[in-house]
Short mmCIF file of C-alpha atoms in Angstrom, two decimals:
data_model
loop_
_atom_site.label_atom_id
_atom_site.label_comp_id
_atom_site.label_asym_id
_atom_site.label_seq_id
_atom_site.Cartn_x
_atom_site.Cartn_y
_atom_site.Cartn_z
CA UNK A 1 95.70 87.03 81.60
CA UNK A 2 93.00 88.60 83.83
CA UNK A 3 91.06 89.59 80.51
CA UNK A 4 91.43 85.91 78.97
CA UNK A 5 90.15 84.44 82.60
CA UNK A 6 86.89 87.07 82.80
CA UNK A 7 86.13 86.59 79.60
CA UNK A 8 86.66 82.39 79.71
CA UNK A 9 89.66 82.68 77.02
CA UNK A 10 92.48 81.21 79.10
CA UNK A 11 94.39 78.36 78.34
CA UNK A 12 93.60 76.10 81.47
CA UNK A 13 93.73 72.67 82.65
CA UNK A 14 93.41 70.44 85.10
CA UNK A 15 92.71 71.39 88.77
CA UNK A 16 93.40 75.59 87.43
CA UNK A 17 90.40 74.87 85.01
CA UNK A 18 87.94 73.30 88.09
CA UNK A 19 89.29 76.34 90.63
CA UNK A 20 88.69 79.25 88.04
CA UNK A 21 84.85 79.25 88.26
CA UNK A 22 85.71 79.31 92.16
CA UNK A 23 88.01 82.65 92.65
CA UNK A 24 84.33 84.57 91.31
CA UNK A 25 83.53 83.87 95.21
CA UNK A 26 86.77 85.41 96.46
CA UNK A 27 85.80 88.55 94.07
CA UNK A 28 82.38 88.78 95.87
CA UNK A 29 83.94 88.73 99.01
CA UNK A 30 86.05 91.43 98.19
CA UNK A 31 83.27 93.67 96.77
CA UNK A 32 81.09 92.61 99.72
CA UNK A 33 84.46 93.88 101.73
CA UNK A 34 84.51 97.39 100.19
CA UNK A 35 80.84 97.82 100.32
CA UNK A 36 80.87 97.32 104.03
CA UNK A 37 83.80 99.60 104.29
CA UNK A 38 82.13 102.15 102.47
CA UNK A 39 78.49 101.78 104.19
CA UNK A 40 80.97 101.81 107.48
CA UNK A 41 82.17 105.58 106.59
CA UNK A 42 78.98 106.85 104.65
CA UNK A 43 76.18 105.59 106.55
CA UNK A 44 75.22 106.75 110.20
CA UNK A 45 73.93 103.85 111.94
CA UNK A 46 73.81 102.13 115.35
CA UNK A 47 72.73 98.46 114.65
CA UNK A 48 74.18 95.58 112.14
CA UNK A 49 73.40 94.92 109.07
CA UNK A 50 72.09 91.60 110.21
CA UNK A 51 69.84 93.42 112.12
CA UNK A 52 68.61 95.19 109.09
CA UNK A 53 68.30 92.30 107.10
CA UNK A 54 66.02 90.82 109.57
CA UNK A 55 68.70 87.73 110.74
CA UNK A 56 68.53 89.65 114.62
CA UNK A 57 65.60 91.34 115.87
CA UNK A 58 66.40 94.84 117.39
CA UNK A 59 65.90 94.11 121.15
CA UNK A 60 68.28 91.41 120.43
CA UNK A 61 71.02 93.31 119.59
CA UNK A 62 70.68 95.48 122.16
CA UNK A 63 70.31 92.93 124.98
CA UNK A 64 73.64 91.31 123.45
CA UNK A 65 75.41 93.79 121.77
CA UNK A 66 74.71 97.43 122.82
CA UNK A 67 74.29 96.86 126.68
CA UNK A 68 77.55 94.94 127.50
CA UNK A 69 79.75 97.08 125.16
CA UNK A 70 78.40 100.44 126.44
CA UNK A 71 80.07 100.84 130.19
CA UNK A 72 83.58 99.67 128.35
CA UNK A 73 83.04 102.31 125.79
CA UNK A 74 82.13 105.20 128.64
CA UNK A 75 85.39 103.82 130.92
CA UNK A 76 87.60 104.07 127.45
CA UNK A 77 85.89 107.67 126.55
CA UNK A 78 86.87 109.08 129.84
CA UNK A 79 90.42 107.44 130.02
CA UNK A 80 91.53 109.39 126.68
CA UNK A 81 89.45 112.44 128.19
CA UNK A 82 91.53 112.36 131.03
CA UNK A 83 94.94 111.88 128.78
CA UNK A 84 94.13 114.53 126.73
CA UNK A 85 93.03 117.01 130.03
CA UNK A 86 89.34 117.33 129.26
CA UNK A 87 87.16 118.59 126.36
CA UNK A 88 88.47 120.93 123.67
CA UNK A 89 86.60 123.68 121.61
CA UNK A 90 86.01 121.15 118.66
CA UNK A 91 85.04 118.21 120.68
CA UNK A 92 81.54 116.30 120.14
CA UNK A 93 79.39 115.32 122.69
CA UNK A 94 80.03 111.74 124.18
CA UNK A 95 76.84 110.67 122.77
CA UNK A 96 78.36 110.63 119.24
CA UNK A 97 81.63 109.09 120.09
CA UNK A 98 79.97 106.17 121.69
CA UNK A 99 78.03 105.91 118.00
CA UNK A 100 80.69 105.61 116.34
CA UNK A 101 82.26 103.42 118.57
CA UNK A 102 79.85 101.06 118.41
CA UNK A 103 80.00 101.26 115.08
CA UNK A 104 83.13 100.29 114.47
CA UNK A 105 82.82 97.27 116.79
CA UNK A 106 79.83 96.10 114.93
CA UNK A 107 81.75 96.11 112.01
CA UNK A 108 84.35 94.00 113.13
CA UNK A 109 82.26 91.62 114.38
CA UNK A 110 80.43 91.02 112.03
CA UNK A 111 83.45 90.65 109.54
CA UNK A 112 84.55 88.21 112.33
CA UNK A 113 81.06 86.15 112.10
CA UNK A 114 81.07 86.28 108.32
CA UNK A 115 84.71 84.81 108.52
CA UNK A 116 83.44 82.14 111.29
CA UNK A 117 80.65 80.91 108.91
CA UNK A 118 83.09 80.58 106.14
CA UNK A 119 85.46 78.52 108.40
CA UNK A 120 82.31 75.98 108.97
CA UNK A 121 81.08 75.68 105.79
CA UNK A 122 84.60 75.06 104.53
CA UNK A 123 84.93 72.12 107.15
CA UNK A 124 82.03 70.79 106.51
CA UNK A 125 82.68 70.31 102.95
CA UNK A 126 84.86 67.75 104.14
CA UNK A 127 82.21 65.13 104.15
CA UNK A 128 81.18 65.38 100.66
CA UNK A 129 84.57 66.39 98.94
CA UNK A 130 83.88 63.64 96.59
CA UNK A 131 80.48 65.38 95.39
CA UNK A 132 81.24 68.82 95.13
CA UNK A 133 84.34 71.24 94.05
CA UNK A 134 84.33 73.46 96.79
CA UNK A 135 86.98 74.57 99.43
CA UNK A 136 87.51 72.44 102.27
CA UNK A 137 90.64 73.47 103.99
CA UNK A 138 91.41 77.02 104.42
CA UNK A 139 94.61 77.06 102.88
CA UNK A 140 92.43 76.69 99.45
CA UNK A 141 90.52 80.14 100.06
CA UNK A 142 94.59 81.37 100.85
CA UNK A 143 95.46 80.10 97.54
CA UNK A 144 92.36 81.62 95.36
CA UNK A 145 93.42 85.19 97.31
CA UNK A 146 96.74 84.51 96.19
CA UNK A 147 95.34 84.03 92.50
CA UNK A 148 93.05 86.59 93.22
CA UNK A 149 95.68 88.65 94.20
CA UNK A 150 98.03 88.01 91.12
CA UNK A 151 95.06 88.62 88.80
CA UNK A 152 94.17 91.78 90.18
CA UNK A 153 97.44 93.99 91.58
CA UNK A 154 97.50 95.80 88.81
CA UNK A 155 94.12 97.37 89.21
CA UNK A 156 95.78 99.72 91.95
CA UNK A 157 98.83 100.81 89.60
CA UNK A 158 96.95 104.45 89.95
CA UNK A 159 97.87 104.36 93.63
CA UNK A 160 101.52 105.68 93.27
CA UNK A 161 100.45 108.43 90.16
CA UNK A 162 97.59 109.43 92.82
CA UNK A 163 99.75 110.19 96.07
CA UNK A 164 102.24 111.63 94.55
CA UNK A 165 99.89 113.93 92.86
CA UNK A 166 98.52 115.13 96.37
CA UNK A 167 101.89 115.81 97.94
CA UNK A 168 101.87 118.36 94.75
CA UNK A 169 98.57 119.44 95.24
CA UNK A 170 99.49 120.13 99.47
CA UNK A 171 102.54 121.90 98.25
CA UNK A 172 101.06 124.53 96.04
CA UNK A 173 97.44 125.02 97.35
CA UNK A 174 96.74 125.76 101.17
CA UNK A 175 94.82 122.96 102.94
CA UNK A 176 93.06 122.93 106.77
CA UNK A 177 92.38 120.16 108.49
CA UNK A 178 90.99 119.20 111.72
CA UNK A 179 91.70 115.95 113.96
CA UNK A 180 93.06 115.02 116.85
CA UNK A 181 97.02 114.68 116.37
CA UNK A 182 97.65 111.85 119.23
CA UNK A 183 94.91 109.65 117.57
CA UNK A 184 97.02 110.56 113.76
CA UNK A 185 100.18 109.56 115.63
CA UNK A 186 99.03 106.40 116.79
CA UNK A 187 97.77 105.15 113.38
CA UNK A 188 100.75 106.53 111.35
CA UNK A 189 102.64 104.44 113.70
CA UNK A 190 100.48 101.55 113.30
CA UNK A 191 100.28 101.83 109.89
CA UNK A 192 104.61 102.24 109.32
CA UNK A 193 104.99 98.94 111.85
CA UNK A 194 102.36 96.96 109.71
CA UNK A 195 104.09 98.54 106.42
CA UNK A 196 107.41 97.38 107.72
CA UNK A 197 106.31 94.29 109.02
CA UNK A 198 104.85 92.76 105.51
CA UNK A 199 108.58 94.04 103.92
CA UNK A 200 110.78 92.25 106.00
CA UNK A 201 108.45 89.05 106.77
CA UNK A 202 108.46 88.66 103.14
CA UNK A 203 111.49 90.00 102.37
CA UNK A 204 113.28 87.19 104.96
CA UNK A 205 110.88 84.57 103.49
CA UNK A 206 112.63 85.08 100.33
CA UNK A 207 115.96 85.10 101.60
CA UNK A 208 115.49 82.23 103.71
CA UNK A 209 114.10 80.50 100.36
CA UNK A 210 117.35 81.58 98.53
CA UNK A 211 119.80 80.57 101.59
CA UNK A 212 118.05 77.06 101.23
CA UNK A 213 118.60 76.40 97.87
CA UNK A 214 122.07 78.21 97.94
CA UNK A 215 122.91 76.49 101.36
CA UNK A 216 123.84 79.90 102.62
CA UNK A 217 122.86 81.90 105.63
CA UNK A 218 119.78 84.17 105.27
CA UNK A 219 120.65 87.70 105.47
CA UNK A 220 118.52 90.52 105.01
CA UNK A 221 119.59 93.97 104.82
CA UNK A 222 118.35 97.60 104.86
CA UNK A 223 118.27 97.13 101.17
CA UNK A 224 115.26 95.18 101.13
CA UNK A 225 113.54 98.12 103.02
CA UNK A 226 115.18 100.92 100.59
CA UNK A 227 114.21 98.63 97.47
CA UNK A 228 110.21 98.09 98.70
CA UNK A 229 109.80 102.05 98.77
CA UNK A 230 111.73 102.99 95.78
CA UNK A 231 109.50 100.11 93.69
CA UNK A 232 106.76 101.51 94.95
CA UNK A 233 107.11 104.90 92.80
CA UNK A 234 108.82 103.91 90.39
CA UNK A 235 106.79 101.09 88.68
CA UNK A 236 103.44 103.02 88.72
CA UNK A 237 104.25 104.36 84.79
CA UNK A 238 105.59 101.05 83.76
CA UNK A 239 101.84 99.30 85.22
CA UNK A 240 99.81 101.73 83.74
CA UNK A 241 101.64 101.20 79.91
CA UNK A 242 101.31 97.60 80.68
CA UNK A 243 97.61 97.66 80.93
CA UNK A 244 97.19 99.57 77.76
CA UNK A 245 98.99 97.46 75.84
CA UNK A 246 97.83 94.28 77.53
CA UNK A 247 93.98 95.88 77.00
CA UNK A 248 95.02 96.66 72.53
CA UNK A 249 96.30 93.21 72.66
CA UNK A 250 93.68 90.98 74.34
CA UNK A 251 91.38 93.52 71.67
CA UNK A 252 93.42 92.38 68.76
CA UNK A 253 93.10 88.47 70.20
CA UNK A 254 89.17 88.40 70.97
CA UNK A 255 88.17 90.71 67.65
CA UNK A 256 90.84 89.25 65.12
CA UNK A 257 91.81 86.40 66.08
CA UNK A 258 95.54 87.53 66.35
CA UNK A 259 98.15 85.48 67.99
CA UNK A 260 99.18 87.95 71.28
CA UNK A 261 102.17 85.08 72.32
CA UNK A 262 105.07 87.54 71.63
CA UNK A 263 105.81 90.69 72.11
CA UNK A 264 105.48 93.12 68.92
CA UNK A 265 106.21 97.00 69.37
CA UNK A 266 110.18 96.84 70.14
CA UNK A 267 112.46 95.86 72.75
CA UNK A 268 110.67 95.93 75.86
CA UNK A 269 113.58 96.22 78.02
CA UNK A 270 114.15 99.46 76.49
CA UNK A 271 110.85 100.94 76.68
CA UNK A 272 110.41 99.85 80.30
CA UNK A 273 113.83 101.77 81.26
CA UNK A 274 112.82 105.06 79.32
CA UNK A 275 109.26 104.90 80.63
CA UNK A 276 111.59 104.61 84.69
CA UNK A 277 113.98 106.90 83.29
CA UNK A 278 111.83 109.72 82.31
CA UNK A 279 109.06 109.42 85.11
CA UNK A 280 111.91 109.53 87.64
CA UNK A 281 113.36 112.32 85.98
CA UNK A 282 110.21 114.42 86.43
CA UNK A 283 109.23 113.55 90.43
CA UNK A 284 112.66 115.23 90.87
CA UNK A 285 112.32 118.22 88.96
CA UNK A 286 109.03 118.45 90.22
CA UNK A 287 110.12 118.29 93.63
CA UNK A 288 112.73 121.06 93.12
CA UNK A 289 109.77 123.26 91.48
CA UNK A 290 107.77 122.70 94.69
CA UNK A 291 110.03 124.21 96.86
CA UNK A 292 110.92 127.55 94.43
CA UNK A 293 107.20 128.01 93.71
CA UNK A 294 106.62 127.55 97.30
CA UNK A 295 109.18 130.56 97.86
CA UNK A 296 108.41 132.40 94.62
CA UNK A 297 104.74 132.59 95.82
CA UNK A 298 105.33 135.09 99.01
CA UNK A 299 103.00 132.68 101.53
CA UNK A 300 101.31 134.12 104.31
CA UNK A 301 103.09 132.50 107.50
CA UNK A 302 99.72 130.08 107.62
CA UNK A 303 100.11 129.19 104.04
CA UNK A 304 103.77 128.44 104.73
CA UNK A 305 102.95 126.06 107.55
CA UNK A 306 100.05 124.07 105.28
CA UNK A 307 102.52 123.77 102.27
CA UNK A 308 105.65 123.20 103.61
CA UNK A 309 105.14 119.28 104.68
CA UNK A 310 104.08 118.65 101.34
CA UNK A 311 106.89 119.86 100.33
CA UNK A 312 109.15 118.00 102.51
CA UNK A 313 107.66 114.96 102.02
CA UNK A 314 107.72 114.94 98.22
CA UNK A 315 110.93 115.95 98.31
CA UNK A 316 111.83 112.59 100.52
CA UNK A 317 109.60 110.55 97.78
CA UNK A 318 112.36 112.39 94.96
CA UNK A 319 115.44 110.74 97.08
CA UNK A 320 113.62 107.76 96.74
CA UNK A 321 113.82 107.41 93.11
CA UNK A 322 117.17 109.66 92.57
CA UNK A 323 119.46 106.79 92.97
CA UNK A 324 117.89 104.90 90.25
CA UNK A 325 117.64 107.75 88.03
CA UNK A 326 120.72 109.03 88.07
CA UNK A 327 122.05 105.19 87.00
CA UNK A 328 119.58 105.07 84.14
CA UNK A 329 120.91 108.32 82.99
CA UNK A 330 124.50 107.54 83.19
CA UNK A 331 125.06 103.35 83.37
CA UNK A 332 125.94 103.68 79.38
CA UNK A 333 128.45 106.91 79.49
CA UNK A 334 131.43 105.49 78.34
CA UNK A 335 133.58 108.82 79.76
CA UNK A 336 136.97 108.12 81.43
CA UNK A 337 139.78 109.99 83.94
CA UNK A 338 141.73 109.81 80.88
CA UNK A 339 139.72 111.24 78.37
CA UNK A 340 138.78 114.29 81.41
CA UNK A 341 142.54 115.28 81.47
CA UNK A 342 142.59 115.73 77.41
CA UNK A 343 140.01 118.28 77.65
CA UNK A 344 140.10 121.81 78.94
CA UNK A 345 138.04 123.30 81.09
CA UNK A 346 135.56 124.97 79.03
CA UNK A 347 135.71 121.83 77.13
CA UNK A 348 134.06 119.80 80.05
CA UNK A 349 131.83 122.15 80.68
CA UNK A 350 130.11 121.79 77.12
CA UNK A 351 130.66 118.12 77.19
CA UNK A 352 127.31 116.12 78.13
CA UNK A 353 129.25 113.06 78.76
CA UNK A 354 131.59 114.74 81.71
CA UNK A 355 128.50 116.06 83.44
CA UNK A 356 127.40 112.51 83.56
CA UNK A 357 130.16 111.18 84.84
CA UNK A 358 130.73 114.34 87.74
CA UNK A 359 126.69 113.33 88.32
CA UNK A 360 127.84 109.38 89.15
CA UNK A 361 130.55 109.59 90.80
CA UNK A 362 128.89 112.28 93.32
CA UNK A 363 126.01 110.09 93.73
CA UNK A 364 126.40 106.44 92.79
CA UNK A 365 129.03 106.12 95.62
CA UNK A 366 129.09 103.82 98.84
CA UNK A 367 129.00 106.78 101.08
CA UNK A 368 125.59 108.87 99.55
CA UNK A 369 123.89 105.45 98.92
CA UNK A 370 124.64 104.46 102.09
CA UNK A 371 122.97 107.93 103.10
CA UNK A 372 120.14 107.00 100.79
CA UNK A 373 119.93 103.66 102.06
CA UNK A 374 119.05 104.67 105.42
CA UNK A 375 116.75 107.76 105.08
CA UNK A 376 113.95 106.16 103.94
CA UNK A 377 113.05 104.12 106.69
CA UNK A 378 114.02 106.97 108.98
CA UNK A 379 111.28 109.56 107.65
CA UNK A 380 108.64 107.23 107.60
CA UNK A 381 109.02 106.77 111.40
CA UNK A 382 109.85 110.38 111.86
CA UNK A 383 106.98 111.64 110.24
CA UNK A 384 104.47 110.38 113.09
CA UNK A 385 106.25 112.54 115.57
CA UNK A 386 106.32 115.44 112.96
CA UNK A 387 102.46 115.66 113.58
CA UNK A 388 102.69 117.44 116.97
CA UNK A 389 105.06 120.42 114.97
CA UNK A 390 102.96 120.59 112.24
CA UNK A 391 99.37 119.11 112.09
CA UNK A 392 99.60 118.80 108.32
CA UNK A 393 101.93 115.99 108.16
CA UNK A 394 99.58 113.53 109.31
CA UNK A 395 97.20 114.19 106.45
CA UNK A 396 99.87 113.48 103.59
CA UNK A 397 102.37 111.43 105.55
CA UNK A 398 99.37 109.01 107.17
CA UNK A 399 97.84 108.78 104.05
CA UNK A 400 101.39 108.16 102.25
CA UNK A 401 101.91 105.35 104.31
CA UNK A 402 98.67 103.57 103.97
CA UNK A 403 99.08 103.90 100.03
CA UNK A 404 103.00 102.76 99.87
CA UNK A 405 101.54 99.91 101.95
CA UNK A 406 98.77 98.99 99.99
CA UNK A 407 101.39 99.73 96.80
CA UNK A 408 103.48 96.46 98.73
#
């Protein structure tokens, strides 16, 4: 669908056909949105872009920007110096934290004034609505993000292949890092409420949504939270084949001429559960190698401390994705009590089937999902407080969270 749309191939009509040309703005805006994120971590500067493209002149700025903001900048740089009982080895000078600082603030506000001169325009659009097709409410724009949105979520499908990758890649290879662990702490915390947040806000909107139409009471339940982070692992693989195909087809369409309306390769029901089945299947048993490599390796005590939160925290990512595993594995054994007692011992033991069943009962039960259920949310709010015992956490747990988030 996103192919057919670029390339002017979709099936339109109406008010979809009129709005297409218009979500090419909200795409601009987004790459205008990563390009200022990017110039914000790249580039040193101390003005705003504005200034640079000549909209403020310099002294400007400074009378309205860089004066006012610098005495609340000195009063907040001493306030965490005294919190954090004066300089350390590694700190800079106050000079640069006032830079970036400023920086930062710029950046927002100019983000802010962009948005402010979208709200306008968009309002005054109003008074020639009849003349022009052009947002002018702001629910519109909220409705071409949402297309936008719906267009585009597969282009991070990499996200979930990618962290789980560098939990490996902090398990077996030594890493250093240096920041400041109360500042970590304070944005893994940020960034699990946020994470959190978005699950059960739309989590209870759906409920609520259901409980209308059913006439029931909404209800939501630790489920919701459990379901949101095993998704986010699992459907990665299942993304990724999705684009492929999706790419050959839209080929076969725009070259040949084909008709791309069914599907044509098998039962995709199938091929979607052994593409879950057999990625879930290796995050655990890559989990499990972690931790013996991680022993087998004979670490130096410092090596020990930099790998073993990888380790921990991949393993936390495999209970994640166990539960659904070990159903996909065993939801068509067909192995009974009855047929156990008509077998001996060494019988069972040689018999895939009873291994299957011994592997459901001991985990698809109320009392280890319940387990499951509830660990989740605990080690992502654990994980921030893990940073003062072991400064490597914050680097693949912060970053963990940001990416599940995104992932939501």
């Amino acid at each position: 669908l996103c192919l057919q749309w670029v390339t002017q191939n979709a099936d339109a009509h109406g008010q979809a056909k009129k709005n297409g040309p218009l979500l090419w703005c909200v795409i601009f805006a987004f790459i205008g949105f990563l390009y200022a994120l990017i110039r914000l971590v790249t580039i040193e500067y101390t003005s705003s872009i504005l200034v640079s493209a000549g909209v403020f002149k310099t002294t400007t700025y400074d009378d309205w920007v860089r004066k006012p903001l610098a005495p609340l900048i000195k009063i907040a740089f001493d306030t965490l110096l005294w919190l954090r009982g004066g300089h350390s080895p590694n700190s800079y000078t106050y000079k640069v934290y006032e830079d970036m600082t400023l920086q930062f603030i710029v950046w927002l506000g100019t983000l802010c004034l962009c948005f402010l001169i979208l709200w306008i325009f968009t309002n005054m659009c109003k008074a020639c609505q009849r003349f022009i097709i052009f947002p002018n409410e702001m629910k519109w724009w909220g409705r071409l993000v949402i297309s936008f949105d719906n267009l585009t979520y597969w282009v991070w499908f990499w996200t979930s292949f990618f962290w789980i990758g560098f939990n490996v890649f902090l398990a077996v290879k030594p890493s250093s890092f240096h920041f400041n662990n109360l500042g970590m702490m304070s944005f893994m915390l940020a960034a699990t409420v946020l994470n959190y947040a978005l699950i059960i806000a739309n989590s209870l909107r759906f409920s609520i949504m259901e409980s209308i139409d059913a006439n029931e009471i909404a209800f939501l339940s630790m489920d919701n939270i459990w379901r949101a982070n095993q998704l986010f692992f699992m459907v990665g693989p299942i993304q990724g084949f999705s684009v492929l195909t999706g790419t050959k087809n839209f080929l076969s369409y725009l070259l040949y001429g084909q008709d791309i309306g069914g599907w044509a390769g098998g039962d995709l029901t199938q091929v979607s559960i052994a593409i879950v089945k057999y990625w879930t299947s290796m995050v655990i048993m890559a989990s499990i190698a972690c931790w013996i490599y991680l022993f087998a390796s004979n670490p130096t005590p410092t090596e020990y401390q930099s790998r073993r939160p990888g380790c921990i925290i991949f393993t936390f990512i495999a209970m994640d994705v166990l539960h659904p595993c070990v159903y996909l594995w065993t939801v068509s054994n067909k192995f009974t009590a009855e047929d156990a007692k008509k077998m001996t011992f060494s019988q069972k033991i040689c018999c895939v089937a009873w291994w299957k069943s011994c592997l459901a009962t001991a985990i698809l039960n109320e009392q280890t999902t319940n387990v499951f259920r509830y660990v989740a949310p605990a080690y992502n709010f654990m994980l921030p407080l893990l940073v003062f015992y072991n400064a490597t956490f914050g680097v693949s747990g912060g970053f963990t969270l940001v990416a599940v988030g995104a992932g939501h």
